[in-house]
PDB file of C-alpha atoms and ligand atoms in Angstrom:
ATOM      1  CA  MET A   1     -67.818 -63.106 -56.562  1.00 57.00           C
ATOM      2  CA  GLU A   2     -65.938 -66.183 -55.470  1.00 64.00           C
ATOM      3  CA  HIS A   3     -67.062 -67.563 -52.137  1.00 74.00           C
ATOM      4  CA  LEU A   4     -64.218 -67.328 -49.662  1.00 82.00           C
ATOM      5  CA  LYS A   5     -63.534 -70.128 -47.251  1.00 88.00           C
ATOM      6  CA  ILE A   6     -60.619 -70.805 -44.937  1.00 89.00           C
ATOM      7  CA  ALA A   7     -58.297 -73.493 -46.292  1.00 88.00           C
ATOM      8  CA  THR A   8     -57.517 -76.004 -43.541  1.00 88.00           C
ATOM      9  CA  ASP A   9     -53.793 -75.233 -43.818  1.00 89.00           C
ATOM     10  CA  ASN A  10     -54.272 -71.454 -43.622  1.00 93.00           C
ATOM     11  CA  TYR A  11     -53.188 -70.803 -40.027  1.00 95.00           C
ATOM     12  CA  VAL A  12     -53.209 -67.032 -40.430  1.00 96.00           C
ATOM     13  CA  ALA A  13     -56.894 -66.918 -41.434  1.00 96.00           C
ATOM     14  CA  PHE A  14     -57.698 -69.539 -38.799  1.00 96.00           C
ATOM     15  CA  THR A  15     -56.149 -67.557 -35.934  1.00 97.00           C
ATOM     16  CA  PHE A  16     -57.983 -64.423 -37.129  1.00 98.00           C
ATOM     17  CA  PHE A  17     -61.235 -66.398 -37.034  1.00 97.00           C
ATOM     18  CA  ILE A  18     -60.640 -67.902 -33.581  1.00 97.00           C
ATOM     19  CA  GLY A  19     -59.398 -64.525 -32.323  1.00 98.00           C
ATOM     20  CA  THR A  20     -62.651 -62.868 -33.403  1.00 98.00           C
ATOM     21  CA  MET A  21     -64.734 -65.527 -31.679  1.00 98.00           C
ATOM     22  CA  ALA A  22     -62.673 -65.421 -28.474  1.00 98.00           C
ATOM     23  CA  MET A  23     -62.861 -61.617 -28.210  1.00 98.00           C
ATOM     24  CA  MET A  24     -66.642 -61.683 -28.793  1.00 98.00           C
ATOM     25  CA  ALA A  25     -67.184 -64.367 -26.164  1.00 98.00           C
ATOM     26  CA  ALA A  26     -64.957 -62.603 -23.624  1.00 98.00           C
ATOM     27  CA  SER A  27     -66.806 -59.305 -24.190  1.00 98.00           C
ATOM     28  CA  MET A  28     -70.182 -60.923 -23.582  1.00 98.00           C
ATOM     29  CA  PHE A  29     -68.855 -62.516 -20.415  1.00 98.00           C
ATOM     30  CA  PHE A  30     -67.400 -59.294 -18.971  1.00 98.00           C
ATOM     31  CA  PHE A  31     -70.417 -57.171 -19.940  1.00 98.00           C
ATOM     32  CA  PHE A  32     -72.937 -59.541 -18.349  1.00 98.00           C
ATOM     33  CA  GLU A  33     -70.814 -59.965 -15.219  1.00 98.00           C
ATOM     34  CA  VAL A  34     -70.764 -56.199 -14.605  1.00 98.00           C
ATOM     35  CA  ASN A  35     -74.276 -56.512 -13.114  1.00 96.00           C
ATOM     36  CA  SER A  36     -73.202 -58.846 -10.349  1.00 96.00           C
ATOM     37  CA  THR A  37     -69.976 -56.982  -9.564  1.00 96.00           C
ATOM     38  CA  THR A  38     -69.678 -54.856  -6.412  1.00 95.00           C
ATOM     39  CA  PRO A  39     -69.813 -51.100  -7.198  1.00 95.00           C
ATOM     40  CA  LYS A  40     -66.145 -50.696  -6.258  1.00 94.00           C
ATOM     41  CA  TRP A  41     -64.949 -52.927  -9.119  1.00 95.00           C
ATOM     42  CA  ARG A  42     -67.693 -52.309 -11.651  1.00 97.00           C
ATOM     43  CA  THR A  43     -65.741 -49.816 -13.777  1.00 97.00           C
ATOM     44  CA  SER A  44     -62.702 -52.114 -13.885  1.00 97.00           C
ATOM     45  CA  VAL A  45     -64.738 -55.098 -15.129  1.00 98.00           C
ATOM     46  CA  LEU A  46     -66.534 -52.840 -17.615  1.00 98.00           C
ATOM     47  CA  VAL A  47     -63.182 -51.629 -18.986  1.00 98.00           C
ATOM     48  CA  SER A  48     -62.088 -55.278 -19.392  1.00 98.00           C
ATOM     49  CA  GLY A  49     -65.171 -55.794 -21.573  1.00 98.00           C
ATOM     50  CA  ILE A  50     -64.549 -52.613 -23.561  1.00 98.00           C
ATOM     51  CA  ILE A  51     -60.966 -53.764 -24.301  1.00 98.00           C
ATOM     52  CA  THR A  52     -62.076 -57.148 -25.677  1.00 98.00           C
ATOM     53  CA  PHE A  53     -65.034 -55.548 -27.470  1.00 98.00           C
ATOM     54  CA  ILE A  54     -62.815 -53.057 -29.331  1.00 98.00           C
ATOM     55  CA  ALA A  55     -60.569 -55.993 -30.240  1.00 98.00           C
ATOM     56  CA  ALA A  56     -63.592 -58.064 -31.385  1.00 98.00           C
ATOM     57  CA  VAL A  57     -64.683 -55.340 -33.813  1.00 98.00           C
ATOM     58  CA  HIS A  58     -61.135 -54.977 -35.182  1.00 98.00           C
ATOM     59  CA  TYR A  59     -60.681 -58.734 -35.426  1.00 98.00           C
ATOM     60  CA  TYR A  60     -63.934 -59.087 -37.322  1.00 98.00           C
ATOM     61  CA  TYR A  61     -62.645 -56.572 -39.844  1.00 98.00           C
ATOM     62  CA  MET A  62     -59.066 -57.933 -39.956  1.00 98.00           C
ATOM     63  CA  ARG A  63     -60.365 -61.484 -40.430  1.00 97.00           C
ATOM     64  CA  GLY A  64     -62.351 -60.426 -43.526  1.00 96.00           C
ATOM     65  CA  TYR A  65     -59.529 -58.259 -44.859  1.00 97.00           C
ATOM     66  CA  ASN A  66     -56.997 -61.051 -44.548  1.00 96.00           C
ATOM     67  CA  LEU A  67     -59.319 -63.630 -46.078  1.00 94.00           C
ATOM     68  CA  GLU A  68     -60.035 -61.451 -49.112  1.00 94.00           C
ATOM     69  CA  THR A  69     -56.567 -60.039 -49.770  1.00 95.00           C
ATOM     70  CA  GLY A  70     -54.257 -62.587 -48.132  1.00 93.00           C
ATOM     71  CA  GLU A  71     -52.403 -59.612 -46.676  1.00 94.00           C
ATOM     72  CA  SER A  72     -51.543 -58.484 -43.180  1.00 96.00           C
ATOM     73  CA  PRO A  73     -53.983 -55.852 -41.816  1.00 97.00           C
ATOM     74  CA  THR A  74     -51.169 -53.824 -40.220  1.00 96.00           C
ATOM     75  CA  PHE A  75     -52.999 -50.493 -40.100  1.00 97.00           C
ATOM     76  CA  PHE A  76     -56.063 -51.814 -38.257  1.00 97.00           C
ATOM     77  CA  ARG A  77     -53.865 -53.926 -36.019  1.00 98.00           C
ATOM     78  CA  TYR A  78     -52.250 -50.716 -34.784  1.00 98.00           C
ATOM     79  CA  VAL A  79     -55.576 -48.831 -34.571  1.00 98.00           C
ATOM     80  CA  ASP A  80     -56.763 -51.636 -32.275  1.00 98.00           C
ATOM     81  CA  TRP A  81     -53.605 -51.457 -30.125  1.00 98.00           C
ATOM     82  CA  ILE A  82     -53.582 -47.668 -29.846  1.00 98.00           C
ATOM     83  CA  LEU A  83     -57.089 -47.888 -28.358  1.00 98.00           C
ATOM     84  CA  THR A  84     -56.735 -50.983 -26.192  1.00 98.00           C
ATOM     85  CA  VAL A  85     -53.218 -50.648 -24.711  1.00 98.00           C
ATOM     86  CA  PRO A  86     -53.959 -47.231 -23.138  1.00 98.00           C
ATOM     87  CA  LEU A  87     -57.146 -48.805 -21.715  1.00 98.00           C
ATOM     88  CA  MET A  88     -54.969 -51.476 -20.097  1.00 97.00           C
ATOM     89  CA  CYS A  89     -53.029 -48.593 -18.535  1.00 97.00           C
ATOM     90  CA  VAL A  90     -56.378 -47.277 -17.259  1.00 97.00           C
ATOM     91  CA  GLU A  91     -56.878 -50.661 -15.531  1.00 96.00           C
ATOM     92  CA  PHE A  92     -53.589 -50.211 -13.630  1.00 95.00           C
ATOM     93  CA  TYR A  93     -54.698 -46.723 -12.646  1.00 96.00           C
ATOM     94  CA  LEU A  94     -58.155 -47.859 -11.502  1.00 96.00           C
ATOM     95  CA  ILE A  95     -56.927 -50.670  -9.276  1.00 95.00           C
ATOM     96  CA  THR A  96     -54.288 -48.481  -7.590  1.00 94.00           C
ATOM     97  CA  LYS A  97     -56.504 -45.384  -7.381  1.00 92.00           C
ATOM     98  CA  LYS A  98     -57.865 -46.255  -3.945  1.00 86.00           C
ATOM     99  CA  ALA A  99     -54.269 -46.373  -2.727  1.00 90.00           C
ATOM    100  CA  GLY A 100     -53.763 -42.821  -3.989  1.00 93.00           C
ATOM    101  CA  ALA A 101     -52.715 -43.149  -7.661  1.00 93.00           C
ATOM    102  CA  LYS A 102     -52.546 -39.720  -9.293  1.00 95.00           C
ATOM    103  CA  GLN A 103     -53.659 -38.915 -12.818  1.00 95.00           C
ATOM    104  CA  GLY A 104     -50.021 -38.103 -13.613  1.00 96.00           C
ATOM    105  CA  LEU A 105     -49.246 -41.808 -13.349  1.00 97.00           C
ATOM    106  CA  LEU A 106     -52.031 -42.623 -15.800  1.00 97.00           C
ATOM    107  CA  TRP A 107     -50.650 -40.112 -18.322  1.00 97.00           C
ATOM    108  CA  LYS A 108     -47.102 -41.492 -17.931  1.00 97.00           C
ATOM    109  CA  LEU A 109     -48.348 -44.985 -18.729  1.00 98.00           C
ATOM    110  CA  ILE A 110     -50.455 -43.793 -21.663  1.00 98.00           C
ATOM    111  CA  PHE A 111     -47.650 -41.646 -23.078  1.00 98.00           C
ATOM    112  CA  ALA A 112     -45.170 -44.539 -22.917  1.00 98.00           C
ATOM    113  CA  SER A 113     -47.626 -46.902 -24.595  1.00 98.00           C
ATOM    114  CA  VAL A 114     -48.304 -44.415 -27.413  1.00 98.00           C
ATOM    115  CA  VAL A 115     -44.541 -43.976 -27.994  1.00 98.00           C
ATOM    116  CA  MET A 116     -44.130 -47.775 -27.980  1.00 98.00           C
ATOM    117  CA  LEU A 117     -46.863 -48.259 -30.592  1.00 98.00           C
ATOM    118  CA  VAL A 118     -46.219 -45.292 -32.891  1.00 98.00           C
ATOM    119  CA  THR A 119     -42.510 -46.139 -33.217  1.00 98.00           C
ATOM    120  CA  GLY A 120     -43.383 -49.803 -33.805  1.00 98.00           C
ATOM    121  CA  TYR A 121     -45.792 -48.735 -36.554  1.00 98.00           C
ATOM    122  CA  PHE A 122     -43.072 -46.648 -38.243  1.00 97.00           C
ATOM    123  CA  GLY A 123     -40.740 -49.654 -38.222  1.00 96.00           C
ATOM    124  CA  GLU A 124     -43.395 -51.930 -39.700  1.00 96.00           C
ATOM    125  CA  THR A 125     -44.679 -49.585 -42.391  1.00 96.00           C
ATOM    126  CA  ILE A 126     -43.303 -46.232 -43.481  1.00 95.00           C
ATOM    127  CA  ASP A 127     -39.646 -46.749 -42.507  1.00 95.00           C
ATOM    128  CA  ARG A 128     -39.038 -50.483 -42.737  1.00 93.00           C
ATOM    129  CA  GLY A 129     -35.403 -49.846 -43.684  1.00 93.00           C
ATOM    130  CA  HIS A 130     -34.765 -48.735 -40.083  1.00 94.00           C
ATOM    131  CA  SER A 131     -36.967 -51.301 -38.369  1.00 94.00           C
ATOM    132  CA  VAL A 132     -34.209 -52.205 -35.892  1.00 95.00           C
ATOM    133  CA  LEU A 133     -33.858 -48.581 -34.734  1.00 96.00           C
ATOM    134  CA  TRP A 134     -37.631 -48.112 -34.346  1.00 97.00           C
ATOM    135  CA  GLY A 135     -37.866 -51.469 -32.590  1.00 96.00           C
ATOM    136  CA  VAL A 136     -35.214 -50.403 -30.062  1.00 97.00           C
ATOM    137  CA  ILE A 137     -37.003 -47.096 -29.289  1.00 98.00           C
ATOM    138  CA  SER A 138     -40.296 -48.966 -28.964  1.00 98.00           C
ATOM    139  CA  GLY A 139     -38.582 -51.506 -26.707  1.00 98.00           C
ATOM    140  CA  ALA A 140     -37.293 -48.727 -24.427  1.00 98.00           C
ATOM    141  CA  ALA A 141     -40.857 -47.416 -23.936  1.00 98.00           C
ATOM    142  CA  TYR A 142     -41.986 -50.981 -23.272  1.00 98.00           C
ATOM    143  CA  PHE A 143     -39.315 -51.464 -20.574  1.00 98.00           C
ATOM    144  CA  TYR A 144     -40.351 -48.189 -18.971  1.00 98.00           C
ATOM    145  CA  ILE A 145     -43.932 -49.494 -18.623  1.00 98.00           C
ATOM    146  CA  ALA A 146     -42.645 -52.794 -17.229  1.00 98.00           C
ATOM    147  CA  TYR A 147     -40.443 -50.810 -14.794  1.00 98.00           C
ATOM    148  CA  LEU A 148     -43.393 -48.730 -13.536  1.00 97.00           C
ATOM    149  CA  VAL A 149     -45.471 -51.856 -12.982  1.00 97.00           C
ATOM    150  CA  TRP A 150     -42.735 -53.936 -11.315  1.00 97.00           C
ATOM    151  CA  PHE A 151     -40.683 -51.392  -9.350  1.00 97.00           C
ATOM    152  CA  GLY A 152     -42.111 -47.914  -9.923  1.00 96.00           C
ATOM    153  CA  GLU A 153     -45.234 -46.109  -8.783  1.00 96.00           C
ATOM    154  CA  VAL A 154     -47.694 -48.846  -9.761  1.00 96.00           C
ATOM    155  CA  ALA A 155     -45.811 -51.442  -7.686  1.00 96.00           C
ATOM    156  CA  GLN A 156     -45.449 -49.112  -4.691  1.00 95.00           C
ATOM    157  CA  LEU A 157     -49.120 -48.118  -4.685  1.00 96.00           C
ATOM    158  CA  ALA A 158     -50.234 -51.735  -5.095  1.00 95.00           C
ATOM    159  CA  GLN A 159     -48.286 -52.648  -1.938  1.00 93.00           C
ATOM    160  CA  THR A 160     -50.347 -50.225   0.154  1.00 94.00           C
ATOM    161  CA  ALA A 161     -53.676 -51.154  -1.503  1.00 92.00           C
ATOM    162  CA  GLY A 162     -54.053 -54.465   0.328  1.00 91.00           C
ATOM    163  CA  PRO A 163     -52.932 -58.033  -0.372  1.00 93.00           C
ATOM    164  CA  GLN A 164     -55.495 -58.758  -3.130  1.00 93.00           C
ATOM    165  CA  VAL A 165     -54.599 -55.709  -5.200  1.00 94.00           C
ATOM    166  CA  ALA A 166     -50.894 -56.412  -4.651  1.00 95.00           C
ATOM    167  CA  LYS A 167     -51.359 -59.981  -5.873  1.00 95.00           C
ATOM    168  CA  ALA A 168     -53.405 -58.944  -8.932  1.00 95.00           C
ATOM    169  CA  THR A 169     -50.839 -56.286  -9.829  1.00 96.00           C
ATOM    170  CA  ARG A 170     -48.065 -58.887  -9.662  1.00 96.00           C
ATOM    171  CA  ILE A 171     -49.964 -61.198 -12.025  1.00 96.00           C
ATOM    172  CA  LEU A 172     -50.683 -58.288 -14.389  1.00 96.00           C
ATOM    173  CA  GLY A 173     -46.972 -57.469 -14.140  1.00 96.00           C
ATOM    174  CA  TRP A 174     -46.202 -60.963 -15.461  1.00 97.00           C
ATOM    175  CA  PHE A 175     -48.583 -60.344 -18.351  1.00 97.00           C
ATOM    176  CA  VAL A 176     -46.645 -57.176 -19.190  1.00 97.00           C
ATOM    177  CA  LEU A 177     -43.234 -58.817 -18.812  1.00 97.00           C
ATOM    178  CA  VAL A 178     -43.922 -62.150 -20.525  1.00 97.00           C
ATOM    179  CA  GLY A 179     -47.212 -61.782 -22.448  1.00 97.00           C
ATOM    180  CA  TRP A 180     -46.309 -58.429 -23.980  1.00 98.00           C
ATOM    181  CA  ALA A 181     -42.795 -59.662 -24.829  1.00 97.00           C
ATOM    182  CA  ILE A 182     -44.410 -61.925 -27.450  1.00 98.00           C
ATOM    183  CA  TYR A 183     -45.076 -58.819 -29.600  1.00 98.00           C
ATOM    184  CA  PRO A 184     -41.434 -57.848 -30.232  1.00 97.00           C
ATOM    185  CA  LEU A 185     -40.921 -61.487 -31.227  1.00 96.00           C
ATOM    186  CA  GLY A 186     -43.603 -61.110 -33.926  1.00 96.00           C
ATOM    187  CA  TYR A 187     -41.975 -57.844 -35.000  1.00 96.00           C
ATOM    188  CA  ILE A 188     -38.558 -59.507 -35.288  1.00 96.00           C
ATOM    189  CA  LEU A 189     -40.054 -62.319 -37.382  1.00 95.00           C
ATOM    190  CA  GLY A 190     -41.949 -59.961 -39.655  1.00 93.00           C
ATOM    191  CA  THR A 191     -39.728 -56.960 -40.413  1.00 92.00           C
ATOM    192  CA  PRO A 192     -36.738 -56.884 -42.791  1.00 86.00           C
ATOM    193  CA  GLY A 193     -34.416 -55.704 -39.977  1.00 84.00           C
ATOM    194  CA  GLY A 194     -35.012 -59.021 -38.189  1.00 83.00           C
ATOM    195  CA  LEU A 195     -33.016 -59.574 -35.024  1.00 84.00           C
ATOM    196  CA  PHE A 196     -30.397 -56.804 -35.444  1.00 83.00           C
ATOM    197  CA  GLY A 197     -30.004 -57.728 -39.099  1.00 81.00           C
ATOM    198  CA  PHE A 198     -30.235 -61.505 -38.665  1.00 81.00           C
ATOM    199  CA  GLN A 199     -33.265 -62.646 -40.661  1.00 84.00           C
ATOM    200  CA  LEU A 200     -35.130 -65.505 -38.990  1.00 87.00           C
ATOM    201  CA  VAL A 201     -37.669 -65.987 -41.815  1.00 88.00           C
ATOM    202  CA  SER A 202     -36.225 -64.976 -45.193  1.00 87.00           C
ATOM    203  CA  ASP A 203     -39.288 -65.332 -47.450  1.00 91.00           C
ATOM    204  CA  PRO A 204     -41.235 -62.030 -47.083  1.00 90.00           C
ATOM    205  CA  ALA A 205     -44.689 -63.647 -47.341  1.00 92.00           C
ATOM    206  CA  ALA A 206     -43.818 -66.338 -44.784  1.00 93.00           C
ATOM    207  CA  ALA A 207     -42.343 -63.681 -42.488  1.00 94.00           C
ATOM    208  CA  SER A 208     -45.544 -61.641 -42.597  1.00 94.00           C
ATOM    209  CA  HIS A 209     -47.674 -64.749 -41.937  1.00 95.00           C
ATOM    210  CA  ALA A 210     -45.513 -65.697 -38.958  1.00 96.00           C
ATOM    211  CA  MET A 211     -45.906 -62.192 -37.578  1.00 96.00           C
ATOM    212  CA  ASP A 212     -49.707 -62.287 -37.841  1.00 97.00           C
ATOM    213  CA  ILE A 213     -49.961 -65.661 -36.126  1.00 97.00           C
ATOM    214  CA  VAL A 214     -47.708 -64.514 -33.270  1.00 97.00           C
ATOM    215  CA  TYR A 215     -49.661 -61.241 -32.846  1.00 98.00           C
ATOM    216  CA  ASN A 216     -53.017 -63.056 -32.914  1.00 98.00           C
ATOM    217  CA  ILE A 217     -51.942 -65.495 -30.209  1.00 98.00           C
ATOM    218  CA  ALA A 218     -50.465 -62.694 -28.101  1.00 98.00           C
ATOM    219  CA  ASP A 219     -53.663 -60.610 -28.338  1.00 98.00           C
ATOM    220  CA  ALA A 220     -55.868 -63.461 -27.146  1.00 97.00           C
ATOM    221  CA  ILE A 221     -53.572 -64.205 -24.186  1.00 97.00           C
ATOM    222  CA  ASN A 222     -53.090 -60.604 -23.166  1.00 98.00           C
ATOM    223  CA  LYS A 223     -56.492 -59.030 -23.671  1.00 98.00           C
ATOM    224  CA  ILE A 224     -58.603 -61.875 -22.309  1.00 98.00           C
ATOM    225  CA  GLY A 225     -56.070 -62.918 -19.655  1.00 98.00           C
ATOM    226  CA  PHE A 226     -55.676 -59.358 -18.400  1.00 96.00           C
ATOM    227  CA  GLY A 227     -59.465 -59.019 -18.135  1.00 98.00           C
ATOM    228  CA  LEU A 228     -59.769 -62.284 -16.229  1.00 98.00           C
ATOM    229  CA  VAL A 229     -57.202 -61.157 -13.647  1.00 97.00           C
ATOM    230  CA  ILE A 230     -59.265 -58.005 -13.069  1.00 97.00           C
ATOM    231  CA  TYR A 231     -62.423 -60.116 -12.924  1.00 97.00           C
ATOM    232  CA  SER A 232     -60.970 -62.458 -10.318  1.00 96.00           C
ATOM    233  CA  LEU A 233     -59.779 -59.474  -8.258  1.00 96.00           C
ATOM    234  CA  SER A 234     -63.350 -58.150  -8.333  1.00 96.00           C
ATOM    235  CA  ARG A 235     -64.581 -61.451  -6.843  1.00 95.00           C
ATOM    236  CA  THR A 236     -61.980 -61.816  -4.074  1.00 91.00           C
ATOM    237  CA  GLU A 237     -61.905 -58.271  -2.746  1.00 66.00           C
ATOM    238  CA  ASP A 238     -64.992 -56.378  -1.549  1.00 59.00           C
TER     239      ASP A 238
HETATM  240  C1  RET B 301     -53.889 -55.760 -26.863  1.00 67.30           C
HETATM  241  C2  RET B 301     -52.675 -55.386 -27.409  1.00 67.30           C
HETATM  242  C3  RET B 301     -51.473 -55.328 -26.749  1.00 67.30           C
HETATM  243  C4  RET B 301     -51.341 -55.677 -25.301  1.00 67.30           C
HETATM  244  C5  RET B 301     -50.342 -54.936 -27.522  1.00 67.30           C
HETATM  245  C6  RET B 301     -49.103 -54.787 -27.058  1.00 67.30           C
HETATM  246  C7  RET B 301     -48.052 -54.446 -27.947  1.00 67.30           C
HETATM  247  C8  RET B 301     -46.721 -54.378 -27.614  1.00 67.30           C
HETATM  248  C9  RET B 301     -46.233 -54.600 -26.222  1.00 67.30           C
HETATM  249  C10 RET B 301     -45.800 -54.074 -28.685  1.00 67.30           C
HETATM  250  C11 RET B 301     -44.487 -53.897 -28.536  1.00 67.30           C
HETATM  251  C12 RET B 301     -43.462 -53.644 -29.565  1.00 67.30           C
HETATM  252  C13 RET B 301     -42.150 -53.615 -29.117  1.00 67.30           C
HETATM  253  C14 RET B 301     -41.795 -53.681 -27.658  1.00 67.30           C
HETATM  254  C15 RET B 301     -40.979 -53.484 -30.049  1.00 67.30           C
HETATM  255  C16 RET B 301     -41.326 -53.739 -31.473  1.00 67.30           C
HETATM  256  C17 RET B 301     -42.573 -53.047 -31.881  1.00 67.30           C
HETATM  257  C18 RET B 301     -43.795 -53.478 -31.045  1.00 67.30           C
HETATM  258  C19 RET B 301     -44.811 -52.364 -31.254  1.00 67.30           C
HETATM  259  C20 RET B 301     -44.340 -54.784 -31.634  1.00 67.30           C
END
């Protein structure tokens, strides 16, 4: 078998490689720091590590898959997201729980994130002809999550949970509003529906490469960044 190496101009393979490394390093960091975390925040820091660890395992696989086939590992990308995004919802629940968050709120967040991801998957794979429609439905679920975090129950509970939790929730809210908004951009670049029919990248292979690079950058920012906000909350509040 031919020995596979990353060509220096292959940015897709490169971002998969760096993504794998970053997720592994972040997981080690969060897991080791659990020991020196106060009991109150231990679960939250542990969940941060589980999120980056799940991503590390998927990235390791996606990196190899992409290197060998040159294709986009869409299925495993979505398997990763369907596991990690609900866990990010768990983080919102855990930090507002002391202020009285109910399990109903957790299920609302998880349900919206599953709708967001399943519809996005349809638009990227089995029904690409209607990618704009699926993208719009997915976007509605996304805005609902952003609404809950900025103005809904999450925001209200965070206000009564003390200044540190309120501050952390606001920063996490920015991750949802700005960091998560990078994903629809990748979707627009990569699907045939483009931006309501306007195709930004016309060559299909180039479009799929652009999408992978955008998703890889977004994952590193959002999964590791999110975890670091939780980590810093665990060090300021006792
Ligand atoms: C760790 C992975 C994360 C935080 C993934 C987040 C993914 C999204 C916010 C995806 C959103 C999408 C839309 C809002 C519309 C188009 C389809 C998606 C699934 C790319």
